[in-house]
Amino acid sequence: AGGAPLDTDADSKPNYLDSDDDNDTILTKKEIDDAKAAGLSDDVDGDKKKNYLDTDSDGDGTLDKDESTDASG
């Protein structure tokens, strides 16, 4: 039962060991914490991908890594 652990960004690190599950240069924990603090849905653009697994979480065509203004990741 089971199979290989989920590795959303195909970087050879399973998500449970990966600090950036979607490889958008924004740490998964930061994406989750920021969304909670802002009171946002966990799927802002409604594409059925959690924001922290979505490289364009707001669905505007610009990758999150290119929109991020926080250099600390």
XYZ file of C-alpha atoms in Angstrom:
73
model
C 0.000 0.000 0.000
C 1.165 3.516 -0.626
C 3.863 4.044 -3.202
C 6.447 6.754 -3.571
C 6.003 9.816 -1.338
C 4.641 12.933 -3.028
C 7.339 15.161 -4.599
C 5.409 18.045 -6.154
C 8.414 19.869 -7.620
C 10.288 16.726 -8.770
C 13.482 17.726 -6.970
C 14.051 14.220 -5.552
C 12.979 15.374 -2.060
C 9.590 14.147 -0.899
C 7.356 17.027 0.207
C 7.546 15.947 3.855
C 11.329 16.591 3.748
C 11.254 19.587 1.379
C 11.189 23.139 2.762
C 9.881 24.486 -0.593
C 7.379 21.963 -1.962
C 6.690 23.796 -5.234
C 10.241 25.119 -5.800
C 9.057 28.720 -6.182
C 11.839 30.012 -3.848
C 9.255 30.814 -1.140
C 9.417 28.417 1.789
C 6.300 26.282 2.184
C 5.941 27.250 5.851
C 6.061 30.943 4.921
C 3.421 30.484 2.213
C 1.102 28.713 4.653
C 1.727 31.195 7.499
C 1.286 34.247 5.245
C -2.003 32.938 3.829
C -3.342 32.218 7.320
C -2.268 35.645 8.599
C -3.986 37.351 5.645
C -7.119 35.228 6.053
C -6.764 33.833 2.527
C -8.132 30.579 1.183
C -5.629 27.728 0.837
C -6.442 27.773 -2.916
C -6.736 31.443 -3.912
C -7.109 30.872 -7.665
C -9.468 27.897 -7.371
C -7.361 25.539 -9.492
C -7.576 22.742 -6.906
C -3.862 23.112 -5.988
C -3.047 24.312 -2.487
C -1.253 27.669 -2.650
C 1.953 26.213 -1.216
C 2.008 23.627 -4.042
C 1.092 26.109 -6.788
C 3.841 28.088 -8.553
C 1.250 30.740 -9.524
C -1.044 30.669 -6.497
C -3.174 33.654 -7.526
C -3.548 32.511 -11.153
C -2.533 35.827 -12.704
C 0.070 34.329 -15.064
C 3.070 35.609 -13.078
C 4.988 33.030 -11.058
C 4.966 33.537 -7.286
C 8.771 33.659 -7.235
C 8.625 36.674 -9.586
C 5.933 38.399 -7.487
C 7.553 37.902 -4.092
C 8.848 41.120 -2.607
C 10.225 39.480 0.531
C 13.859 38.517 -0.080
C 13.932 36.361 3.069
C 11.848 33.693 1.276
